[in-house]
């Protein structure tokens, strides 16, 4: 059935893809250029240089015309060999998918479980590393911000655990829903591969993904024996030296990326992170005022990109989301994996301001009422009170 027209702008409040700002849309809306011509090389060099600031790295950032899943694969196949042991933390649905990919590629993951209500268990990581005196673990893989739960992990603490054991494993981090939303420092935390995607904090449509790569990861790539072709960093890095790509890049998305990075740097990354923190706190206050439960049970691990909200027992999160879409033209994130129908997710990342947040929370509050989900009114007011006092 063709949906009837809804007046007013759709609220895309899933935790990515996020709303693409007009400046980025206009940048994308330019004639596609010759990706082997002289103008492209100049553009590529400028863009690749600028992009490093967002990852807080001085090293190379590889850009793939692919979704985030491709960048996951690139991180694994460039650094590891068949049968290698990798330590992975099942913090939620996306960590589960990364683990499944590692198994399909012929790696041997050791899994550290959580209850999907907190970030990665750093003491358990430290214990696994301490036991591994033979250094069989070749990489530790952590999802910085678990988009399925709204729980963030402490990458600096994971780094300290590796250092404390003097363990040589590589550190591979998925920042698909944290980059340019939550403080992240590739060089300072000595991350070896940072995996990222275009469609969340970077405010672009889906279609680009990234690997920021350390010198240690580049050295590992020389020894790694997993098969790779499209994802191989080496031809990419050689071509990137002059601003080009070894195969056809996503040219118009790169125009958008150039604009998005300019916007982030104009705002200042610390201001970008503070804005996300503030919107996340306002959202949590609204959820508590409604009398609903936040999926993340550990306040230290609260995500600033999204908030997962549990619906009361006997109620359906999917039915609530359907009512909100139908009546108020707003998309919210669904529950994934074990959280299916138990949780809805409010995305508050990307190009997002106070009034958009209040519209979003207004839509949720009206939706709770329309769908008959038991709650107290006053969530939007709680958010206003917080935002007004923290302008
Ligand atoms: C944390 C995380 N990792 C990986 C992915 C997979 O990325 P994609 O769907 O772009 O392939 C997602 C997608 O939302 C994600 O949120």
Tab-separated table of C-alpha atoms and ligand atoms in Angstrom:
chain	number	residue	atom	x	y	z
A	1	UNK	CA	0.000	0.000	0.000
A	2	UNK	CA	1.353	3.454	-0.849
A	3	UNK	CA	1.553	5.539	2.316
A	4	UNK	CA	-0.579	8.655	2.292
A	5	UNK	CA	1.311	11.938	2.310
A	6	UNK	CA	2.339	13.275	5.714
A	7	UNK	CA	2.758	17.037	5.840
A	8	UNK	CA	5.864	18.234	7.650
A	9	UNK	CA	9.340	16.793	7.656
A	10	UNK	CA	9.765	13.143	8.577
A	11	UNK	CA	11.598	12.701	11.890
A	12	UNK	CA	14.295	10.113	11.245
A	13	UNK	CA	15.159	9.345	14.853
A	14	UNK	CA	16.585	5.907	14.420
A	15	UNK	CA	20.195	5.698	15.652
A	16	UNK	CA	21.455	5.926	12.117
A	17	UNK	CA	21.148	6.625	9.288
A	18	UNK	CA	20.671	10.110	10.689
A	19	UNK	CA	19.225	13.291	9.231
A	20	UNK	CA	21.508	14.650	6.508
A	21	UNK	CA	21.974	18.418	6.873
A	22	UNK	CA	21.151	20.645	3.911
A	23	UNK	CA	24.790	21.744	3.545
A	24	UNK	CA	25.806	18.131	3.019
A	25	UNK	CA	22.905	17.435	0.647
A	26	UNK	CA	23.915	20.451	-1.441
A	27	UNK	CA	27.541	19.344	-1.501
A	28	UNK	CA	26.514	15.909	-2.779
A	29	UNK	CA	24.317	17.520	-5.442
A	30	UNK	CA	27.244	18.464	-7.720
A	31	UNK	CA	28.246	16.973	-11.059
A	32	UNK	CA	30.244	13.775	-10.633
A	33	UNK	CA	33.846	14.439	-11.630
A	34	UNK	CA	36.476	12.287	-13.332
A	35	UNK	CA	37.949	10.301	-10.467
A	36	UNK	CA	41.201	9.944	-12.423
A	37	UNK	CA	41.424	13.610	-13.468
A	38	UNK	CA	43.716	16.262	-11.910
A	39	UNK	CA	40.993	18.014	-9.890
A	40	UNK	CA	40.118	14.785	-8.115
A	41	UNK	CA	43.665	14.218	-6.843
A	42	UNK	CA	43.721	17.677	-5.270
A	43	UNK	CA	40.303	17.133	-3.722
A	44	UNK	CA	41.235	13.647	-2.456
A	45	UNK	CA	44.417	14.845	-0.788
A	46	UNK	CA	42.620	17.677	0.987
A	47	UNK	CA	39.780	15.420	2.129
A	48	UNK	CA	41.948	12.537	3.374
A	49	UNK	CA	44.113	14.988	5.328
A	50	UNK	CA	41.125	16.692	6.929
A	51	UNK	CA	39.389	13.437	7.798
A	52	UNK	CA	42.161	12.378	10.186
A	53	UNK	CA	41.151	15.075	12.667
A	54	UNK	CA	37.772	13.418	13.225
A	55	UNK	CA	39.454	10.132	14.180
A	56	UNK	CA	42.093	12.020	16.193
A	57	UNK	CA	44.871	10.329	14.281
A	58	UNK	CA	47.920	11.374	12.306
A	59	UNK	CA	47.884	8.058	10.452
A	60	UNK	CA	46.005	6.982	7.335
A	61	UNK	CA	42.235	6.639	7.125
A	62	UNK	CA	41.050	4.262	4.396
A	63	UNK	CA	37.658	5.067	2.842
A	64	UNK	CA	35.648	2.247	1.279
A	65	UNK	CA	32.522	2.619	-0.888
A	66	UNK	CA	30.681	0.209	1.426
A	67	UNK	CA	28.467	0.049	4.477
A	68	UNK	CA	30.009	-0.394	7.930
A	69	UNK	CA	29.911	-4.182	7.580
A	70	UNK	CA	32.538	-3.901	4.843
A	71	UNK	CA	34.844	-1.945	7.149
A	72	UNK	CA	34.428	-4.665	9.815
A	73	UNK	CA	35.587	-7.221	7.266
A	74	UNK	CA	38.470	-5.018	6.134
A	75	UNK	CA	39.702	-4.666	9.731
A	76	UNK	CA	39.801	-8.451	10.161
A	77	UNK	CA	41.141	-9.589	6.786
A	78	UNK	CA	43.954	-7.051	6.662
A	79	UNK	CA	45.383	-7.926	10.066
A	80	UNK	CA	44.688	-11.616	10.797
A	81	UNK	CA	45.378	-15.133	9.524
A	82	UNK	CA	43.182	-18.257	9.327
A	83	UNK	CA	42.620	-19.820	12.759
A	84	UNK	CA	43.803	-16.760	14.714
A	85	UNK	CA	42.226	-16.330	18.136
A	86	UNK	CA	40.379	-13.045	18.647
A	87	UNK	CA	38.853	-11.803	21.891
A	88	UNK	CA	35.391	-10.337	21.300
A	89	UNK	CA	32.842	-8.830	23.698
A	90	UNK	CA	29.192	-9.614	23.070
A	91	UNK	CA	27.698	-6.307	24.188
A	92	UNK	CA	24.681	-6.576	21.882
A	93	UNK	CA	23.455	-7.299	18.381
A	94	UNK	CA	26.236	-5.596	16.420
A	95	UNK	CA	28.964	-7.251	18.464
A	96	UNK	CA	27.164	-10.556	17.765
A	97	UNK	CA	27.222	-9.903	14.019
A	98	UNK	CA	30.927	-9.017	14.086
A	99	UNK	CA	31.625	-12.246	15.949
A	100	UNK	CA	29.652	-14.253	13.356
A	101	UNK	CA	31.660	-12.603	10.593
A	102	UNK	CA	34.920	-13.494	12.349
A	103	UNK	CA	33.809	-17.140	12.505
A	104	UNK	CA	32.786	-17.172	8.839
A	105	UNK	CA	36.217	-15.823	7.930
A	106	UNK	CA	37.887	-18.723	9.740
A	107	UNK	CA	38.953	-16.915	12.910
A	108	UNK	CA	38.499	-18.395	16.381
A	109	UNK	CA	36.705	-15.910	18.634
A	110	UNK	CA	36.784	-16.171	22.421
A	111	UNK	CA	33.618	-14.501	23.619
A	112	UNK	CA	33.109	-12.344	26.694
A	113	UNK	CA	29.383	-12.077	27.387
A	114	UNK	CA	27.345	-9.235	28.861
A	115	UNK	CA	23.638	-8.989	29.590
A	116	UNK	CA	23.265	-6.309	26.853
A	117	UNK	CA	22.689	-3.717	29.569
A	118	UNK	CA	26.253	-2.432	29.928
A	119	UNK	CA	29.460	-1.940	27.980
A	120	UNK	CA	32.312	-4.394	27.514
A	121	UNK	CA	33.480	-6.124	30.697
A	122	UNK	CA	37.015	-4.745	31.050
A	123	UNK	CA	37.996	-6.848	34.112
A	124	UNK	CA	36.987	-9.974	32.121
A	125	UNK	CA	39.088	-8.778	29.170
A	126	UNK	CA	42.026	-8.218	31.542
A	127	UNK	CA	41.571	-11.701	32.994
A	128	UNK	CA	41.491	-13.340	29.549
A	129	UNK	CA	44.639	-11.454	28.535
A	130	UNK	CA	46.407	-12.410	31.774
A	131	UNK	CA	45.639	-16.100	31.188
A	132	UNK	CA	46.942	-15.908	27.634
A	133	UNK	CA	50.622	-16.160	28.491
A	134	UNK	CA	51.370	-17.733	25.086
A	135	UNK	CA	49.880	-14.676	23.345
A	136	UNK	CA	47.482	-16.720	21.242
A	137	UNK	CA	45.018	-13.819	21.209
A	138	UNK	CA	45.933	-11.778	18.145
A	139	UNK	CA	43.273	-9.092	18.425
A	140	UNK	CA	40.796	-7.660	20.923
A	141	UNK	CA	37.620	-6.454	19.179
A	142	UNK	CA	35.273	-4.025	20.934
A	143	UNK	CA	32.206	-2.124	19.753
A	144	UNK	CA	32.642	1.351	21.240
A	145	UNK	CA	28.953	2.207	21.172
A	146	UNK	CA	26.541	-0.727	20.950
A	147	UNK	CA	23.770	0.708	18.789
A	148	UNK	CA	21.369	-2.089	19.716
A	149	UNK	CA	21.408	-1.277	23.439
A	150	UNK	CA	22.623	2.292	23.969
A	151	UNK	CA	25.604	1.154	26.056
A	152	UNK	CA	29.099	2.471	25.435
A	153	UNK	CA	32.397	0.761	26.256
A	154	UNK	CA	35.517	2.350	27.707
A	155	UNK	CA	38.187	1.969	25.058
A	156	UNK	CA	40.811	3.779	27.145
A	157	UNK	CA	40.304	1.158	29.870
A	158	UNK	CA	40.651	-1.682	27.347
A	159	UNK	CA	43.927	-0.109	26.217
A	160	UNK	CA	45.123	0.043	29.824
A	161	UNK	CA	44.226	-3.644	30.300
A	162	UNK	CA	46.353	-4.583	27.272
A	163	UNK	CA	49.235	-2.434	28.506
A	164	UNK	CA	49.031	-3.756	32.065
A	165	UNK	CA	49.531	-7.301	30.762
A	166	UNK	CA	52.106	-6.204	28.208
A	167	UNK	CA	49.921	-8.111	25.737
A	168	UNK	CA	50.767	-7.555	22.048
A	169	UNK	CA	47.246	-8.168	20.648
A	170	UNK	CA	45.905	-5.614	18.216
A	171	UNK	CA	43.018	-3.436	19.385
A	172	UNK	CA	40.187	-3.225	16.824
A	173	UNK	CA	37.321	-0.867	17.643
A	174	UNK	CA	33.947	-0.369	15.964
A	175	UNK	CA	32.981	3.318	16.204
A	176	UNK	CA	30.148	3.115	13.696
A	177	UNK	CA	27.677	4.845	16.030
A	178	UNK	CA	30.167	6.815	18.134
A	179	UNK	CA	32.550	8.566	15.750
A	180	UNK	CA	31.811	12.309	15.724
A	181	UNK	CA	29.249	11.839	18.519
A	182	UNK	CA	31.158	10.451	21.521
A	183	UNK	CA	34.738	11.345	22.450
A	184	UNK	CA	37.088	9.002	20.606
A	185	UNK	CA	40.888	9.112	20.255
A	186	UNK	CA	42.485	6.678	17.809
A	187	UNK	CA	46.107	7.726	18.425
A	188	UNK	CA	45.968	8.497	22.134
A	189	UNK	CA	44.292	5.150	22.952
A	190	UNK	CA	46.646	3.381	20.524
A	191	UNK	CA	43.806	1.723	18.677
A	192	UNK	CA	45.111	-0.333	15.757
A	193	UNK	CA	42.054	-0.295	13.522
A	194	UNK	CA	39.090	2.015	13.987
A	195	UNK	CA	36.024	0.952	12.021
A	196	UNK	CA	33.507	3.667	11.139
A	197	UNK	CA	30.557	4.382	8.847
A	198	UNK	CA	29.203	7.466	7.112
A	199	UNK	CA	25.557	7.365	8.127
A	200	UNK	CA	25.579	8.320	11.808
A	201	UNK	CA	27.718	10.988	13.496
A	202	UNK	CA	29.251	11.903	10.158
A	203	UNK	CA	25.790	13.071	8.991
A	204	UNK	CA	26.037	11.476	5.539
A	205	UNK	CA	23.801	9.015	3.757
A	206	UNK	CA	24.857	5.354	4.062
A	207	UNK	CA	27.487	4.150	1.621
A	208	UNK	CA	30.951	4.991	2.942
A	209	UNK	CA	32.926	3.225	5.622
A	210	UNK	CA	36.348	3.699	7.125
A	211	UNK	CA	39.395	2.065	8.671
A	212	UNK	CA	41.804	4.299	10.571
A	213	UNK	CA	44.993	2.273	10.687
A	214	UNK	CA	47.953	2.325	13.100
A	215	UNK	CA	51.582	1.618	12.140
A	216	UNK	CA	51.318	-1.658	14.076
A	217	UNK	CA	48.236	-2.657	12.044
A	218	UNK	CA	50.075	-1.795	8.811
A	219	UNK	CA	52.919	-4.059	9.887
A	220	UNK	CA	50.403	-6.824	10.727
A	221	UNK	CA	48.913	-6.411	7.233
A	222	UNK	CA	52.234	-7.485	5.737
A	223	UNK	CA	52.045	-10.810	7.592
A	224	UNK	CA	48.255	-11.444	7.595
A	225	UNK	CA	47.126	-14.419	5.500
A	226	UNK	CA	43.326	-14.148	5.370
A	227	UNK	CA	42.334	-13.778	1.693
A	228	UNK	CA	41.612	-10.192	0.700
A	229	UNK	CA	41.257	-8.310	-2.531
A	230	UNK	CA	38.664	-5.540	-2.560
A	231	UNK	CA	39.379	-4.780	1.100
A	232	UNK	CA	43.166	-4.767	0.823
A	233	UNK	CA	44.563	-1.593	2.372
A	234	UNK	CA	47.800	-1.665	0.404
A	235	UNK	CA	46.637	-0.611	-3.098
A	236	UNK	CA	44.313	1.871	-1.418
A	237	UNK	CA	47.082	3.501	0.583
A	238	UNK	CA	49.365	3.656	-2.448
A	239	UNK	CA	46.686	5.385	-4.535
A	240	UNK	CA	45.719	7.668	-1.626
A	241	UNK	CA	49.246	9.095	-1.535
A	242	UNK	CA	48.313	11.203	-4.562
A	243	UNK	CA	44.654	11.651	-3.577
A	244	UNK	CA	43.291	8.850	-5.768
A	245	UNK	CA	41.592	5.493	-5.204
A	246	UNK	CA	42.408	2.110	-6.777
A	247	UNK	CA	38.814	1.664	-7.928
A	248	UNK	CA	35.881	3.997	-8.498
A	249	UNK	CA	35.215	5.851	-5.255
A	250	UNK	CA	31.805	7.058	-4.100
A	251	UNK	CA	32.587	10.449	-5.603
A	252	UNK	CA	29.461	12.363	-4.619
A	253	UNK	CA	29.453	10.901	-1.112
A	254	UNK	CA	33.039	12.122	-0.808
A	255	UNK	CA	31.858	15.666	-1.647
A	256	UNK	CA	29.370	15.255	1.185
A	257	UNK	CA	32.051	13.898	3.505
A	258	UNK	CA	34.251	16.891	2.809
A	259	UNK	CA	31.415	19.217	3.797
A	260	UNK	CA	30.440	17.151	6.852
A	261	UNK	CA	34.005	17.149	8.165
A	262	UNK	CA	34.179	20.932	7.653
A	263	UNK	CA	30.965	21.330	9.664
A	264	UNK	CA	32.271	19.158	12.503
A	265	UNK	CA	35.548	21.065	12.642
A	266	UNK	CA	33.733	24.421	12.501
A	267	UNK	CA	31.603	23.395	15.480
A	268	UNK	CA	34.658	21.915	17.223
A	269	UNK	CA	34.748	18.246	18.179
A	270	UNK	CA	34.559	18.956	21.915
A	271	UNK	CA	31.394	21.001	21.321
A	272	UNK	CA	29.977	18.199	19.172
A	273	UNK	CA	30.542	15.706	22.004
A	274	UNK	CA	29.099	18.082	24.626
A	275	UNK	CA	25.997	18.586	22.464
A	276	UNK	CA	25.475	14.837	22.226
A	277	UNK	CA	26.033	14.380	25.993
A	278	UNK	CA	23.495	17.087	26.755
A	279	UNK	CA	20.811	15.668	24.447
A	280	UNK	CA	21.373	12.192	25.844
A	281	UNK	CA	20.957	13.436	29.418
A	282	UNK	CA	17.775	15.327	28.508
A	283	UNK	CA	16.421	12.165	26.874
A	284	UNK	CA	17.173	10.025	29.923
A	285	UNK	CA	15.411	12.557	32.144
A	286	UNK	CA	12.360	12.323	29.897
A	287	UNK	CA	12.411	8.514	30.047
A	288	UNK	CA	12.639	8.535	33.849
A	289	UNK	CA	9.825	11.078	34.085
A	290	UNK	CA	7.655	8.764	31.973
A	291	UNK	CA	8.397	6.048	34.522
A	292	UNK	CA	10.031	3.844	31.856
A	293	UNK	CA	13.292	1.973	32.157
A	294	UNK	CA	16.494	2.784	30.265
A	295	UNK	CA	18.006	-0.301	28.634
A	296	UNK	CA	21.511	0.666	29.785
A	297	UNK	CA	21.628	-0.294	33.469
A	298	UNK	CA	25.103	1.123	34.141
A	299	UNK	CA	25.206	4.941	34.249
A	300	UNK	CA	28.965	4.998	33.484
A	301	UNK	CA	28.162	3.295	30.189
A	302	UNK	CA	25.277	5.505	29.031
A	303	UNK	CA	25.510	6.219	25.319
A	304	UNK	CA	25.351	9.792	24.098
A	305	UNK	CA	24.265	8.686	20.591
A	306	UNK	CA	21.037	6.930	21.466
A	307	UNK	CA	18.843	5.828	24.333
A	308	UNK	CA	17.277	2.368	24.405
A	309	UNK	CA	13.958	2.372	26.263
A	310	UNK	CA	12.267	-0.757	27.628
A	311	UNK	CA	8.503	-0.990	27.341
A	312	UNK	CA	6.565	-2.358	30.334
A	313	UNK	CA	5.976	-6.114	30.438
A	314	UNK	CA	2.980	-7.119	28.287
A	315	UNK	CA	3.411	-4.205	25.866
A	316	UNK	CA	4.927	-4.179	22.405
A	317	UNK	CA	7.700	-1.771	21.464
A	318	UNK	CA	7.045	-2.489	17.788
A	319	UNK	CA	3.340	-1.634	18.104
A	320	UNK	CA	4.319	1.632	19.811
A	321	UNK	CA	6.759	2.482	17.030
A	322	UNK	CA	4.108	1.697	14.426
A	323	UNK	CA	1.651	4.108	16.100
A	324	UNK	CA	4.321	6.824	16.272
A	325	UNK	CA	5.190	6.383	12.589
A	326	UNK	CA	1.579	6.366	11.527
A	327	UNK	CA	0.342	9.273	13.639
A	328	UNK	CA	3.406	11.488	13.967
A	329	UNK	CA	5.602	10.595	10.988
A	330	UNK	CA	8.595	9.664	13.117
A	331	UNK	CA	10.822	6.589	12.802
A	332	UNK	CA	12.364	5.180	15.982
A	333	UNK	CA	14.864	2.313	16.185
A	334	UNK	CA	13.528	-1.192	16.781
A	335	UNK	CA	14.737	-3.761	19.295
A	336	UNK	CA	17.302	-6.143	17.789
A	337	UNK	CA	18.083	-9.764	18.632
A	338	UNK	CA	17.004	-10.633	22.175
A	339	UNK	CA	15.573	-7.108	22.549
A	340	UNK	CA	13.101	-7.480	19.667
A	341	UNK	CA	9.778	-5.864	20.592
A	342	UNK	CA	11.056	-5.216	24.159
A	343	UNK	CA	12.938	-2.011	23.411
A	344	UNK	CA	12.641	1.039	21.209
A	345	UNK	CA	15.632	3.237	20.506
A	346	UNK	CA	15.675	7.023	20.304
A	347	UNK	CA	18.511	8.271	18.110
A	348	UNK	CA	19.868	11.675	19.200
A	349	UNK	CA	23.011	11.789	17.141
A	350	UNK	CA	24.259	13.599	14.089
A	351	UNK	CA	22.887	16.934	12.922
A	352	UNK	CA	20.559	17.499	15.837
A	353	UNK	CA	19.424	20.485	17.920
A	354	UNK	CA	17.343	21.174	21.017
A	355	UNK	CA	14.095	21.724	19.156
A	356	UNK	CA	14.500	18.528	17.153
A	357	UNK	CA	15.021	16.693	20.429
A	358	UNK	CA	11.888	18.215	21.929
A	359	UNK	CA	9.916	17.299	18.806
A	360	UNK	CA	11.254	13.763	19.065
A	361	UNK	CA	10.391	13.421	22.743
A	362	UNK	CA	6.996	15.028	22.092
A	363	UNK	CA	6.330	12.363	19.458
A	364	UNK	CA	7.287	9.605	21.889
A	365	UNK	CA	5.140	11.019	24.683
A	366	UNK	CA	2.104	11.396	22.415
A	367	UNK	CA	2.794	7.922	21.030
A	368	UNK	CA	2.868	6.346	24.499
A	369	UNK	CA	-0.544	7.854	25.145
A	370	UNK	CA	-1.979	6.885	21.732
A	371	UNK	CA	-0.679	3.302	22.003
A	372	UNK	CA	-1.956	2.856	25.560
A	373	UNK	CA	1.501	2.193	27.035
A	374	UNK	CA	1.350	2.927	30.784
A	375	UNK	CA	3.465	5.970	31.599
A	376	UNK	CA	3.387	9.251	33.494
A	377	UNK	CA	3.160	12.510	31.515
A	378	UNK	CA	5.895	15.117	31.923
A	379	UNK	CA	8.843	13.645	30.045
A	380	UNK	CA	9.054	16.510	27.584
A	381	UNK	CA	8.802	18.981	30.472
A	382	UNK	CA	11.674	17.224	32.266
A	383	UNK	CA	13.775	17.561	29.115
A	384	UNK	CA	12.866	21.243	28.750
A	385	UNK	CA	13.784	21.902	32.376
A	386	UNK	CA	17.182	20.305	31.861
A	387	UNK	CA	17.914	21.926	28.508
A	388	UNK	CA	16.814	25.368	29.697
A	389	UNK	CA	19.098	25.135	32.701
A	390	UNK	CA	22.028	23.931	30.598
A	391	UNK	CA	21.872	26.207	27.584
B	1	LIG	C1	27.810	-0.452	16.012
B	1	LIG	C2	27.507	-0.917	14.621
B	1	LIG	N1	28.359	-1.752	14.012
B	1	LIG	C3	28.136	-2.191	12.770
B	1	LIG	C4	27.020	-1.817	12.056
B	1	LIG	C5	26.804	-2.344	10.675
B	1	LIG	O1	26.940	-1.280	9.766
B	1	LIG	P1	26.192	-1.266	8.352
B	1	LIG	O2	24.752	-1.544	8.615
B	1	LIG	O3	26.482	0.121	7.824
B	1	LIG	O4	26.836	-2.316	7.520
B	1	LIG	C6	26.101	-0.953	12.636
B	1	LIG	C7	24.897	-0.538	11.932
B	1	LIG	O5	24.040	0.139	12.437
B	1	LIG	C8	26.358	-0.488	13.946
B	1	LIG	O6	25.511	0.340	14.559
